[in-house]
Coordinates of C-alpha atoms and ligand atoms in Angstrom, one line a residue:
X1 CA -60.7 -189.7 -57.4
X2 CA -61.6 -193.3 -57.0
X3 CA -64.0 -194.5 -54.3
X4 CA -63.4 -197.6 -52.2
X5 CA -65.7 -199.6 -50.0
X6 CA -65.4 -202.6 -47.7
X7 CA -67.9 -204.8 -45.9
X8 CA -67.9 -207.6 -43.4
X9 CA -71.0 -209.2 -41.9
X10 CA -73.4 -212.1 -42.1
X11 CA -75.2 -211.2 -45.3
X12 CA -73.8 -211.3 -48.9
X13 CA -71.3 -208.6 -49.4
X14 CA -71.4 -207.9 -53.1
X15 CA -74.9 -206.2 -53.2
X16 CA -73.9 -204.0 -50.3
X17 CA -70.6 -203.1 -52.0
X18 CA -72.2 -202.3 -55.3
X19 CA -74.7 -200.1 -53.6
X20 CA -71.9 -198.3 -51.9
X21 CA -70.0 -197.8 -55.1
X22 CA -73.1 -196.2 -56.7
X23 CA -73.0 -193.7 -53.9
X24 CA -69.3 -193.0 -54.5
X25 CA -69.5 -192.9 -58.3
X26 CA -69.0 -189.1 -58.3
X27 CA -65.4 -189.8 -57.3
X28 CA -64.7 -191.5 -60.6
X29 CA -66.4 -193.7 -63.2
X30 CA -63.8 -195.2 -65.5
X31 CA -64.4 -198.7 -64.1
X32 CA -65.8 -200.6 -61.2
X33 CA -65.1 -203.8 -59.4
X34 CA -65.6 -206.0 -56.3
X35 CA -63.9 -208.9 -54.7
X36 CA -65.6 -211.0 -52.0
X37 CA -64.9 -214.1 -50.0
X38 CA -66.1 -216.3 -47.2
X39 CA -62.5 -217.2 -46.3
X40 CA -61.1 -219.4 -49.0
X41 CA -61.5 -218.4 -52.7
X42 CA -61.7 -214.8 -53.6
X43 CA -64.5 -214.1 -56.1
X44 CA -64.0 -211.1 -58.2
X45 CA -65.8 -209.1 -61.0
X46 CA -64.6 -205.9 -62.6
X47 CA -65.5 -204.0 -65.7
X48 CA -64.8 -200.8 -67.6
X49 CA -67.3 -198.0 -67.2
X50 CA -70.0 -197.2 -64.8
X51 CA -71.0 -199.1 -61.7
X52 CA -74.2 -200.1 -63.5
X53 CA -72.1 -202.2 -65.9
X54 CA -70.7 -204.1 -62.8
X55 CA -74.2 -204.5 -61.5
X56 CA -75.3 -205.9 -64.8
X57 CA -72.6 -208.5 -65.2
X58 CA -73.0 -209.7 -61.6
X59 CA -76.9 -209.4 -61.4
X60 CA -76.6 -206.8 -58.7
X61 CA -73.9 -208.8 -57.0
X62 CA -76.0 -211.9 -56.7
X63 CA -73.5 -214.0 -58.7
X64 CA -70.7 -213.3 -56.3
X65 CA -70.8 -215.3 -53.1
X66 CA -69.0 -214.1 -50.0
X67 CA -69.7 -212.1 -46.9
X68 CA -66.5 -210.1 -46.7
X69 CA -65.5 -207.9 -49.5
X70 CA -64.0 -204.8 -51.1
X71 CA -65.1 -202.6 -54.0
X72 CA -63.8 -199.8 -56.2
X73 CA -64.9 -197.2 -58.6
X74 CA -62.0 -195.7 -60.6
X75 CA -60.8 -192.4 -62.0
X76 CA -57.8 -193.6 -64.0
X77 CA -54.3 -192.2 -63.2
X78 CA -51.9 -195.1 -64.1
X79 CA -53.1 -197.2 -67.0
X80 CA -56.0 -196.8 -69.4
X81 CA -59.5 -197.1 -68.2
X82 CA -60.2 -200.8 -69.1
X83 CA -61.2 -204.1 -67.6
X84 CA -57.6 -205.2 -66.8
X85 CA -56.7 -202.0 -65.0
X86 CA -59.9 -202.0 -63.0
X87 CA -59.6 -202.7 -59.3
X88 CA -59.5 -204.9 -57.3
X89 CA -56.0 -206.2 -58.1
X90 CA -54.8 -209.6 -56.9
X91 CA -51.5 -210.9 -55.7
X92 CA -50.0 -213.6 -57.9
X93 CA -51.0 -216.3 -55.5
X94 CA -54.6 -214.9 -55.3
X95 CA -54.3 -214.5 -51.5
X96 CA -54.8 -210.8 -51.5
X97 CA -57.2 -208.5 -53.3
X98 CA -56.6 -204.7 -53.1
X99 CA -58.5 -201.6 -53.9
X100 CA -56.8 -198.2 -53.8
X101 CA -57.5 -194.5 -54.0
X102 CA -54.5 -192.2 -54.4
X103 CA -51.1 -192.6 -56.1
X104 CA -48.2 -194.9 -55.0
X105 CA -45.5 -192.5 -56.0
X106 CA -42.6 -195.1 -55.8
X107 CA -44.5 -197.7 -57.7
X108 CA -42.0 -197.8 -60.6
X109 CA -39.1 -198.8 -58.3
X110 CA -41.3 -201.3 -56.5
X111 CA -42.5 -202.8 -59.7
X112 CA -38.9 -203.2 -60.9
X113 CA -38.0 -204.8 -57.6
X114 CA -40.9 -207.2 -57.6
X115 CA -40.4 -208.1 -61.3
X116 CA -36.9 -208.9 -60.4
X117 CA -38.2 -211.3 -57.7
X118 CA -40.3 -213.0 -60.3
X119 CA -43.7 -211.4 -59.8
X120 CA -45.8 -211.0 -62.9
X121 CA -47.9 -207.9 -63.4
X122 CA -51.2 -208.1 -65.0
X123 CA -52.1 -204.4 -65.2
X124 CA -50.5 -201.0 -65.8
X125 CA -51.6 -199.6 -62.4
X126 CA -49.5 -198.3 -59.6
X127 CA -51.9 -200.2 -57.2
X128 CA -50.8 -203.7 -58.3
X129 CA -47.5 -203.4 -56.5
X130 CA -49.4 -203.3 -53.2
X131 CA -51.0 -206.8 -53.9
X132 CA -47.6 -208.3 -54.7
X133 CA -45.9 -206.7 -51.7
X134 CA -48.6 -208.2 -49.5
X135 CA -47.8 -211.6 -50.9
X136 CA -44.1 -211.0 -50.5
X137 CA -44.4 -210.1 -46.8
X138 CA -47.0 -212.6 -45.9
X139 CA -45.7 -215.1 -43.4
X140 CA -49.0 -216.5 -42.1
X141 CA -50.1 -213.2 -40.5
X142 CA -52.0 -210.8 -42.8
X143 CA -51.7 -207.9 -40.3
X144 CA -47.9 -208.1 -40.4
X145 CA -48.0 -208.2 -44.1
X146 CA -50.1 -205.1 -44.2
X147 CA -47.7 -203.2 -41.9
X148 CA -44.6 -204.2 -43.8
X149 CA -46.3 -203.3 -47.1
X150 CA -47.3 -199.9 -45.7
X151 CA -43.7 -199.2 -44.7
X152 CA -42.7 -199.6 -48.4
X153 CA -45.2 -197.3 -49.9
X154 CA -44.7 -193.6 -50.7
X155 CA -47.5 -191.3 -51.9
X156 CA -51.1 -191.1 -51.0
X157 CA -53.5 -194.0 -50.5
X158 CA -56.6 -195.3 -48.9
X159 CA -56.4 -199.0 -49.4
X160 CA -58.8 -201.8 -48.8
X161 CA -57.2 -205.2 -48.4
X162 CA -59.1 -208.5 -48.5
X163 CA -57.1 -211.6 -47.5
X164 CA -58.4 -215.0 -48.6
X165 CA -58.2 -216.2 -45.0
X166 CA -61.1 -213.9 -44.4
X167 CA -59.4 -210.9 -42.9
X168 CA -60.3 -207.4 -44.0
X169 CA -58.1 -204.3 -43.6
X170 CA -58.4 -200.6 -44.4
X171 CA -55.3 -198.4 -44.5
X172 CA -55.0 -194.6 -44.8
X173 CA -52.3 -192.2 -45.9
X174 CA -53.4 -188.8 -47.2
X175 CA -56.6 -190.1 -48.8
X176 CA -59.9 -190.1 -47.1
X177 CA -61.1 -193.3 -45.3
X178 CA -63.9 -193.7 -42.9
X179 CA -65.0 -196.7 -40.9
X180 CA -68.7 -197.4 -40.4
X181 CA -69.8 -199.2 -37.3
X182 CA -72.9 -201.4 -37.7
X183 CA -74.6 -204.1 -35.7
X184 CA -73.1 -207.5 -36.6
X185 CA -71.5 -205.9 -39.6
X186 CA -68.9 -203.2 -40.3
X187 CA -67.8 -201.1 -43.2
X188 CA -65.3 -198.7 -44.6
X189 CA -65.6 -196.2 -47.4
X190 CA -64.0 -193.1 -49.0
X191 CA -67.0 -191.0 -48.0
X192 CA -69.8 -191.3 -45.5
X193 CA -72.3 -191.2 -48.4
X194 CA -71.7 -195.0 -48.8
X195 CA -72.1 -195.6 -45.1
X196 CA -75.2 -193.7 -44.1
X197 CA -77.7 -196.3 -45.6
X198 CA -76.2 -198.6 -42.9
X199 CA -75.0 -196.6 -40.0
X200 CA -74.4 -193.1 -38.8
X201 CA -71.7 -194.1 -36.3
X202 CA -68.3 -193.6 -37.9
X203 CA -64.6 -193.4 -37.2
X204 CA -62.4 -191.1 -39.2
X205 CA -59.0 -192.7 -39.7
X206 CA -55.9 -190.5 -39.6
X207 CA -52.9 -190.7 -41.8
X208 CA -50.7 -193.7 -41.0
X209 CA -53.5 -195.6 -39.3
X210 CA -55.0 -198.9 -40.4
X211 CA -57.9 -200.9 -39.2
X212 CA -59.0 -204.5 -39.1
X213 CA -62.7 -205.2 -39.5
X214 CA -64.7 -208.3 -38.5
X215 CA -68.5 -208.5 -38.3
X216 CA -68.3 -207.7 -34.6
X217 CA -65.2 -205.6 -34.2
X218 CA -63.3 -202.7 -35.6
X219 CA -59.7 -202.3 -34.3
X220 CA -57.6 -199.3 -35.4
X221 CA -53.8 -199.5 -35.2
X222 CA -51.1 -197.0 -35.5
X223 CA -48.2 -197.4 -37.9
X224 CA -46.4 -199.6 -35.4
X225 CA -49.4 -201.9 -35.1
X226 CA -50.4 -200.7 -31.6
X227 CA -54.2 -200.5 -31.0
X228 CA -55.5 -196.9 -30.9
X229 CA -58.6 -195.6 -29.2
X230 CA -60.6 -193.6 -31.7
X231 CA -63.6 -191.4 -31.1
X232 CA -66.9 -192.4 -32.7
X233 CA -68.6 -189.5 -34.6
X234 CA -72.3 -189.3 -35.6
X235 CA -73.1 -188.3 -39.2
X236 CA -75.7 -185.5 -39.0
X237 CA -77.5 -186.1 -42.3
X238 CA -79.9 -188.8 -43.6
X239 CA -79.6 -191.1 -46.5
X240 CA -82.3 -189.2 -48.4
X241 CA -79.9 -186.2 -48.6
X242 CA -77.6 -188.2 -50.9
X243 CA -80.4 -189.4 -53.1
X244 CA -82.0 -187.7 -56.1
X245 CA -85.4 -187.3 -54.4
X246 CA -87.4 -187.3 -57.7
X247 CA -85.1 -185.0 -59.6
X248 CA -83.7 -186.2 -63.0
X249 CA -80.1 -185.3 -61.9
X250 CA -78.3 -184.6 -58.6
X251 CA -77.2 -181.3 -60.1
X252 CA -80.7 -180.0 -60.5
X253 CA -81.6 -181.2 -57.0
X254 CA -78.6 -179.5 -55.6
X255 CA -79.4 -176.2 -57.4
X256 CA -82.9 -176.3 -55.9
X257 CA -81.5 -177.0 -52.5
X258 CA -79.5 -173.7 -52.4
X259 CA -82.0 -171.6 -50.5
X260 CA -82.1 -174.2 -47.7
X261 CA -78.3 -174.7 -47.7
X262 CA -77.7 -171.0 -47.5
X263 CA -80.0 -170.8 -44.6
X264 CA -78.4 -173.8 -42.9
X265 CA -75.0 -172.2 -43.3
X266 CA -75.9 -168.7 -42.3
X267 CA -78.7 -168.7 -39.8
X268 CA -77.1 -170.7 -36.9
X269 CA -74.2 -168.1 -37.0
X270 CA -76.4 -165.1 -36.4
X271 CA -77.2 -164.7 -32.8
X272 CA -79.1 -161.6 -31.6
X273 CA -78.3 -159.8 -34.8
X274 CA -74.6 -160.5 -34.5
X275 CA -72.4 -162.8 -36.7
X276 CA -70.7 -165.5 -34.5
X277 CA -68.4 -168.2 -35.7
X278 CA -68.1 -171.2 -33.6
X279 CA -64.4 -171.9 -34.3
X280 CA -62.8 -168.6 -35.2
X281 CA -61.7 -166.9 -32.1
X282 CA -58.9 -164.4 -32.9
X283 CA -58.0 -161.9 -30.2
X284 CA -57.9 -158.3 -31.2
X285 CA -54.2 -158.3 -31.2
X286 CA -54.1 -161.3 -33.5
X287 CA -56.6 -159.8 -35.8
X288 CA -54.8 -156.5 -36.1
X289 CA -51.6 -158.4 -36.7
X290 CA -53.0 -159.7 -40.0
X291 CA -51.7 -157.6 -42.9
X292 CA -52.8 -159.7 -45.8
X293 CA -55.1 -162.5 -46.7
X294 CA -54.4 -165.2 -49.3
X295 CA -57.3 -167.3 -50.4
X296 CA -56.3 -170.7 -51.9
X297 CA -58.4 -173.4 -53.6
X298 CA -59.0 -175.2 -56.8
X299 CA -61.8 -175.0 -59.4
X300 CA -65.1 -173.5 -58.3
X301 CA -63.8 -173.1 -54.8
X302 CA -61.2 -170.7 -56.1
X303 CA -63.9 -168.8 -57.9
X304 CA -65.9 -168.5 -54.7
X305 CA -62.6 -167.1 -53.4
X306 CA -62.6 -164.5 -56.2
X307 CA -66.0 -163.2 -55.1
X308 CA -64.7 -163.2 -51.5
X309 CA -61.7 -161.2 -52.5
X310 CA -63.7 -158.3 -53.9
X311 CA -66.0 -158.3 -50.9
X312 CA -63.2 -158.6 -48.3
X313 CA -61.1 -155.9 -49.8
X314 CA -64.1 -153.6 -50.1
X315 CA -65.3 -154.1 -46.6
X316 CA -62.1 -154.9 -44.6
X317 CA -59.6 -152.7 -46.6
X318 CA -57.0 -155.5 -46.4
X319 CA -55.1 -156.8 -49.4
X320 CA -56.5 -160.1 -50.5
X321 CA -55.2 -162.4 -53.3
X322 CA -56.6 -165.5 -54.7
X323 CA -54.1 -168.2 -55.6
X324 CA -54.7 -171.5 -57.3
X325 CA -53.5 -174.1 -54.9
X326 CA -51.7 -176.0 -57.7
X327 CA -49.6 -172.9 -58.4
X328 CA -49.2 -171.6 -54.8
X329 CA -47.8 -174.8 -53.5
X330 CA -44.8 -174.7 -55.9
X331 CA -44.2 -170.9 -55.9
X332 CA -42.0 -170.5 -52.8
X333 CA -44.7 -168.2 -51.5
X334 CA -43.8 -165.2 -49.4
X335 CA -45.8 -165.7 -46.3
X336 CA -45.3 -165.1 -42.6
X337 CA -47.3 -165.0 -39.4
X338 CA -49.1 -161.9 -40.5
X339 CA -50.7 -163.7 -43.4
X340 CA -54.1 -165.2 -43.0
X341 CA -54.6 -168.1 -45.4
X342 CA -58.2 -168.9 -46.2
X343 CA -58.5 -172.4 -47.7
X344 CA -61.7 -173.2 -49.5
X345 CA -62.8 -176.8 -50.3
X346 CA -66.1 -178.6 -50.6
X347 CA -64.6 -182.0 -50.1
X348 CA -61.7 -181.0 -47.8
X349 CA -59.6 -183.6 -49.7
X350 CA -58.3 -181.8 -52.8
X351 CA -54.6 -182.8 -53.0
X352 CA -53.3 -179.5 -54.3
X353 CA -55.3 -177.5 -51.8
X354 CA -53.9 -179.7 -48.9
X355 CA -50.4 -179.3 -50.2
X356 CA -50.7 -175.5 -50.6
X357 CA -52.1 -175.3 -47.1
X358 CA -49.3 -177.4 -45.6
X359 CA -46.7 -175.2 -47.4
X360 CA -48.2 -171.9 -46.1
X361 CA -48.8 -173.3 -42.6
X362 CA -45.1 -174.3 -42.4
X363 CA -44.2 -170.7 -43.2
X364 CA -46.3 -169.4 -40.3
X365 CA -49.6 -168.5 -41.9
X366 CA -52.7 -168.8 -39.8
X367 CA -55.1 -171.1 -41.6
X368 CA -58.8 -170.8 -41.7
X369 CA -60.6 -173.5 -43.7
X370 CA -64.0 -173.2 -45.3
X371 CA -65.0 -176.8 -45.8
X372 CA -68.2 -178.8 -46.4
X373 CA -67.1 -182.3 -45.4
X374 CA -66.9 -182.8 -41.7
X375 CA -63.8 -184.6 -40.5
X376 CA -62.0 -184.1 -43.9
X377 CA -58.2 -183.7 -44.1
X378 CA -58.4 -179.9 -44.6
X379 CA -60.8 -179.5 -41.7
X380 CA -58.4 -181.5 -39.5
X381 CA -55.2 -179.6 -40.5
X382 CA -56.6 -176.0 -40.3
X383 CA -56.2 -173.7 -37.3
X384 CA -59.9 -172.7 -37.6
X385 CA -62.7 -174.3 -39.5
X386 CA -66.0 -172.8 -40.7
X387 CA -68.2 -175.5 -42.2
X388 CA -70.5 -174.8 -45.1
X389 CA -73.6 -176.8 -44.1
X390 CA -74.5 -177.7 -47.7
X391 CA -75.0 -181.4 -47.0
X392 CA -73.7 -184.1 -49.3
X393 CA -73.0 -182.8 -52.8
X394 CA -73.0 -185.6 -55.4
X395 CA -73.0 -184.0 -58.8
X396 CA -69.4 -183.5 -60.0
X397 CA -70.1 -179.9 -60.9
X398 CA -70.6 -178.0 -57.7
X399 CA -73.5 -175.7 -57.1
X400 CA -74.6 -175.5 -53.5
X401 CA -71.0 -176.1 -52.4
X402 CA -70.0 -172.9 -54.2
X403 CA -72.9 -170.7 -53.0
X404 CA -72.4 -171.7 -49.4
X405 CA -68.7 -171.0 -49.7
X406 CA -69.6 -167.5 -50.9
X407 CA -72.1 -167.2 -48.1
X408 CA -69.4 -167.9 -45.5
X409 CA -67.0 -165.5 -47.2
X410 CA -69.7 -162.8 -47.1
X411 CA -70.3 -163.4 -43.4
X412 CA -66.6 -163.5 -42.7
X413 CA -66.0 -160.2 -44.5
X414 CA -68.8 -158.5 -42.5
X415 CA -67.5 -160.0 -39.3
X416 CA -63.9 -159.0 -39.9
X417 CA -64.9 -155.5 -41.0
X418 CA -66.9 -155.1 -37.8
X419 CA -64.1 -156.4 -35.6
X420 CA -61.6 -154.1 -37.3
X421 CA -63.9 -151.2 -36.6
X422 CA -64.6 -150.5 -40.3
X423 CA -68.3 -150.9 -40.3
X424 CA -71.0 -148.6 -39.1
X425 CA -73.7 -150.2 -37.0
X426 CA -76.4 -149.2 -39.5
X427 CA -74.6 -150.9 -42.4
X428 CA -73.9 -154.0 -40.3
X429 CA -77.5 -154.3 -39.3
X430 CA -78.6 -153.8 -42.9
X431 CA -76.3 -156.5 -44.1
X432 CA -77.3 -159.0 -41.4
X433 CA -81.0 -158.4 -42.3
X434 CA -80.1 -158.9 -45.9
X435 CA -78.4 -162.2 -45.0
X436 CA -81.7 -163.4 -43.5
X437 CA -83.5 -162.5 -46.7
X438 CA -81.1 -164.3 -49.0
X439 CA -82.7 -167.7 -49.0
X440 CA -85.9 -166.0 -50.3
X441 CA -83.8 -164.1 -52.9
X442 CA -82.1 -167.3 -54.1
X443 CA -85.5 -168.9 -54.4
X444 CA -86.6 -165.9 -56.4
X445 CA -83.6 -166.2 -58.7
X446 CA -84.8 -169.8 -59.4
X447 CA -88.4 -168.8 -59.9
X448 CA -87.6 -165.9 -62.2
X449 CA -85.8 -168.3 -64.5
X450 CA -88.1 -171.2 -64.7
X451 CA -88.1 -170.9 -68.5
X452 CA -84.4 -170.7 -68.9
X453 CA -84.6 -174.0 -70.7
X454 CA -85.9 -172.0 -73.7
X455 CA -82.7 -169.9 -73.8
X456 CA -80.6 -173.1 -73.4
X457 CA -82.4 -174.6 -76.4
X458 CA -81.6 -171.4 -78.4
X459 CA -78.0 -171.3 -77.6
X460 CA -77.0 -174.9 -77.0
X461 CA -75.3 -175.4 -80.4
X462 CA -72.7 -172.6 -80.0
X463 CA -69.1 -173.9 -80.0
X464 CA -67.7 -171.0 -77.9
X465 CA -69.3 -168.8 -75.3
X466 CA -67.6 -165.7 -73.9
X467 CA -68.6 -164.5 -70.4
X468 CA -67.8 -160.8 -69.7
X469 CA -68.2 -158.7 -66.6
X470 CA -66.5 -156.3 -64.3
X471 CA -65.7 -156.5 -60.6
X472 CA -68.1 -158.9 -58.8
X473 CA -69.7 -159.6 -62.1
X474 CA -66.3 -160.8 -63.5
X475 CA -65.9 -163.1 -60.5
X476 CA -69.3 -164.6 -61.2
X477 CA -68.4 -165.0 -64.9
X478 CA -65.6 -167.3 -63.9
X479 CA -67.9 -169.7 -62.2
X480 CA -70.6 -169.4 -64.9
X481 CA -68.1 -170.3 -67.6
X482 CA -66.7 -173.2 -65.6
X483 CA -70.1 -174.6 -65.0
X484 CA -70.9 -174.5 -68.7
X485 CA -67.7 -176.0 -69.9
X486 CA -67.5 -178.8 -67.4
X487 CA -70.9 -180.2 -68.1
X488 CA -71.8 -179.2 -71.6
X489 CA -68.3 -179.3 -73.1
X490 CA -68.8 -176.0 -74.9
X491 CA -65.7 -173.8 -74.8
X492 CA -66.5 -171.1 -72.3
X493 CA -64.2 -168.6 -70.8
X494 CA -64.6 -165.5 -68.5
X495 CA -63.1 -162.2 -69.5
X496 CA -62.8 -159.0 -67.5
X497 CA -65.0 -156.8 -69.8
X498 CA -62.4 -154.1 -69.8
X499 CA -59.8 -156.5 -71.2
X500 CA -61.8 -157.4 -74.2
X501 CA -60.1 -154.8 -76.4
X502 CA -56.7 -156.3 -75.6
X503 CA -57.3 -159.5 -77.5
X504 CA -60.4 -161.4 -77.0
X505 CA -62.6 -159.1 -79.1
X506 CA -60.6 -160.4 -82.1
X507 CA -62.5 -163.7 -81.7
X508 CA -65.9 -162.1 -81.7
X509 CA -67.7 -162.4 -85.0
X510 CA -71.2 -162.6 -86.5
X511 CA -73.2 -165.0 -84.4
X512 CA -70.8 -165.3 -81.4
X513 CA -72.5 -165.6 -78.1
X514 CA -71.5 -163.2 -75.3
X515 CA -73.0 -163.6 -71.9
X516 CA -72.7 -160.3 -70.2
X517 CA -73.1 -159.9 -66.5
X518 CA -74.4 -156.4 -65.7
X519 CA -75.4 -156.5 -62.0
X520 CA -72.5 -154.5 -60.5
X521 CA -74.2 -151.2 -60.7
X522 CA -71.2 -148.8 -60.1
X523 CA -69.8 -150.1 -63.4
X524 CA -73.1 -150.8 -65.2
X525 CA -72.5 -148.1 -67.9
X526 CA -69.0 -149.4 -68.6
X527 CA -70.4 -152.9 -69.1
X528 CA -73.1 -151.4 -71.4
X529 CA -70.3 -150.0 -73.6
X530 CA -68.7 -153.4 -73.8
X531 CA -72.0 -154.9 -74.8
X532 CA -72.2 -152.2 -77.6
X533 CA -68.7 -153.1 -78.8
X534 CA -69.4 -156.9 -79.1
X535 CA -72.7 -156.2 -80.7
X536 CA -71.1 -154.0 -83.2
X537 CA -69.0 -157.0 -84.2
X538 CA -72.1 -159.2 -84.7
X539 CA -72.3 -160.9 -81.4
X540 CA -75.5 -162.0 -79.8
X541 CA -75.7 -160.9 -76.2
X542 CA -77.4 -162.7 -73.4
X543 CA -77.3 -160.4 -70.4
X544 CA -77.7 -161.1 -66.7
X545 CA -79.2 -158.1 -65.0
X546 CA -81.0 -156.9 -61.9
X547 CA -84.7 -157.1 -61.8
X548 CA -86.1 -153.7 -62.8
X549 CA -83.1 -152.7 -64.9
X550 CA -84.7 -151.3 -68.0
X551 CA -81.7 -150.0 -69.9
X552 CA -80.5 -153.5 -70.5
X553 CA -83.6 -154.4 -72.5
X554 CA -82.6 -152.1 -75.3
X555 CA -79.0 -153.4 -75.5
X556 CA -79.1 -157.2 -75.0
X557 CA -80.8 -159.8 -77.3
X558 CA -82.0 -161.7 -74.3
X559 CA -82.0 -161.0 -70.6
X560 CA -81.8 -163.2 -67.5
X561 CA -83.1 -161.2 -64.5
X562 CA -82.1 -161.8 -61.0
X563 CA -83.5 -160.2 -57.8
X564 CA -82.0 -157.1 -56.4
X565 CA -80.2 -157.9 -53.1
X566 CA -77.6 -156.0 -51.1
X567 CA -74.9 -155.5 -53.7
X568 CA -72.3 -157.6 -52.0
X569 CA -74.7 -160.6 -52.1
X570 CA -75.6 -160.2 -55.7
X571 CA -73.1 -162.9 -56.9
X572 CA -75.1 -165.6 -55.0
X573 CA -78.4 -164.7 -56.8
X574 CA -76.6 -164.2 -60.1
X575 CA -74.9 -167.5 -60.2
X576 CA -78.1 -169.5 -59.8
X577 CA -79.5 -168.9 -63.3
X578 CA -76.0 -169.5 -64.7
X579 CA -76.0 -172.9 -63.1
X580 CA -79.5 -173.5 -64.5
X581 CA -78.4 -172.3 -67.9
X582 CA -75.4 -174.7 -67.9
X583 CA -77.6 -177.5 -66.7
X584 CA -80.2 -177.1 -69.4
X585 CA -77.6 -176.6 -72.2
X586 CA -75.9 -179.8 -71.1
X587 CA -79.3 -181.5 -71.1
X588 CA -80.1 -180.3 -74.6
X589 CA -76.8 -181.6 -75.8
X590 CA -77.5 -185.0 -74.2
X591 CA -74.5 -184.9 -71.8
X592 CA -74.1 -187.0 -68.7
X593 CA -74.7 -184.1 -66.4
X594 CA -73.8 -185.6 -63.0
X595 CA -70.8 -187.4 -64.4
X596 CA -69.0 -185.2 -66.9
X597 CA -66.3 -186.9 -69.0
X598 CA -62.8 -186.9 -67.6
X599 CA -63.8 -185.2 -64.4
X600 CA -64.2 -186.4 -60.8
X601 CA -65.6 -184.5 -57.8
X602 CA -62.9 -185.2 -55.3
X603 CA -59.5 -184.6 -56.8
X604 CA -57.3 -186.5 -54.3
X605 CA -54.3 -186.7 -56.7
X606 CA -52.1 -183.9 -57.9
Ligands
G6P701 C1 -63.2 -180.6 -58.8 C2 -64.7 -180.5 -58.7 C3 -65.1 -179.0 -58.6 C4 -64.4 -178.4 -57.4 C5 -62.9 -178.7 -57.4 C6 -62.3 -178.4 -56.0 O1 -62.7 -180.1 -59.9 O2 -65.3 -181.0 -59.9 O3 -66.5 -178.8 -58.5 O4 -64.6 -177.0 -57.3 O5 -62.6 -180.0 -57.6 O6 -62.8 -179.3 -55.1 P1 -63.0 -179.0 -53.6 O7 -63.6 -180.2 -53.0 O8 -61.6 -178.7 -53.0 O9 -63.9 -177.8 -53.4

């Protein structure tokens, strides 16, 4: 939800900022803008739409002179996505320019107060109050104005503040903000993706902190303005990881990266045939004290949790529920110290997930986070973290983020079952061997479906697509349907196949498309019956089945085959062709695959 960048150095700032915004565009693409200065006038350009529009009107930034600057790419919350509401926003006297990610929750009151003091508002945004407050509190010292302004703000923000006297500030409260340390130049950004082209040395700001940047120094302050020593971290991936590398879209690249990402997530955690987690060290007593597991997350991460639930209950014999974070946080949940909360998040910054986690932690739950982004808020707040080493994920619709989350959940279930004394050695060894084989199986799932574009062409004009399955198949249906709807805009929904008769089958008619997942073998025959039922009502059936399954050929109109793996790992291989199917359907329909309408990758507002 919105990306911000800042730069100070001896070269022109605008081209650097625009390049940074391009790398953050996954966070929102309603408008883009930059403000730069050399100390004196602030030069600004902002425009509705993609960063490329900004690039066009400024000739890649060449028209804007100034070596200090801030930039923004927007996902609109307050005010329509237009030029006027685009950031940066200026104070009335033009002294301050501000970019913001988050929501200023008390903006209405502040706006009223400032209007009463004679300030004129140019936009409908919550952000503009920040610019006017800075002006109100400026007494010749921009740092003091920043601190006084911060004291008035409620809500979440990462803010970039450019003062026309040449000073540059970055402030953080419940929204991500990272400082980049260069040589003779320094930067800030919402995500390291915008920093890695310049530096791998970064500082993660904490809530309540702010920083002043000059070309030669970065000083971090606490809320009272006292300098704080911060550790410098090294980013472990290269700039190429966040580029398309010859693929038409990030999404396709990220689908293809899945064998390698699975390997990176799993292999380092298998030592001498045993699963070992680097930061999950429960004593036996603590472990046996857990009487239930709650998995909480949003979007695809919650669907990864659905897969995890089936596997964990099956292997660990412990009750597991999956709760949408946006619901859990407001439900007065019944939780105590015997609850283990598993929080799943690619970005580690999803606002609802963070709030649910805080709520449950306050009630005594032990929190284990499965997160991709190092140093993110969720990673910081959790008691234990297991990182998914998927590398930077840029496409808004997650693929490798999801499969690596499932990979961690698989490993966790095996690990816990073993520690609880519920797994025989032979089965443990077989599963660990199967984990080693999975990168090859994921690759096979890709290779078996090289011609899936043909099926996409055949089915891309449907208005509604029903996904059905049972048990693990049902869990995968949820992700398959979400992938399709978010990037192709086709109505798609997952249904537990056994529930069809209780309503949904009323929608099935001649020519309806049903995607039936039939990989969960214990219930294969039941799913076959459901396939018969929808076919009897005229539906076309595209089945997803295990390689070698013959019976399916006589029932389904088309079949997507996936390799046979250990049954608990089937979802990982199964989801891959569904990702590819969604990708090619969206492509056939001419959709903007990496930047679907109305969505953003990192949902840092409620
Ligand atoms: C957005 C993304 C989804 C993601 C969800 C949760 O909706 O588009 O791909 O699953 O947020 O994000 P998180 O970063 O917490 O996994």
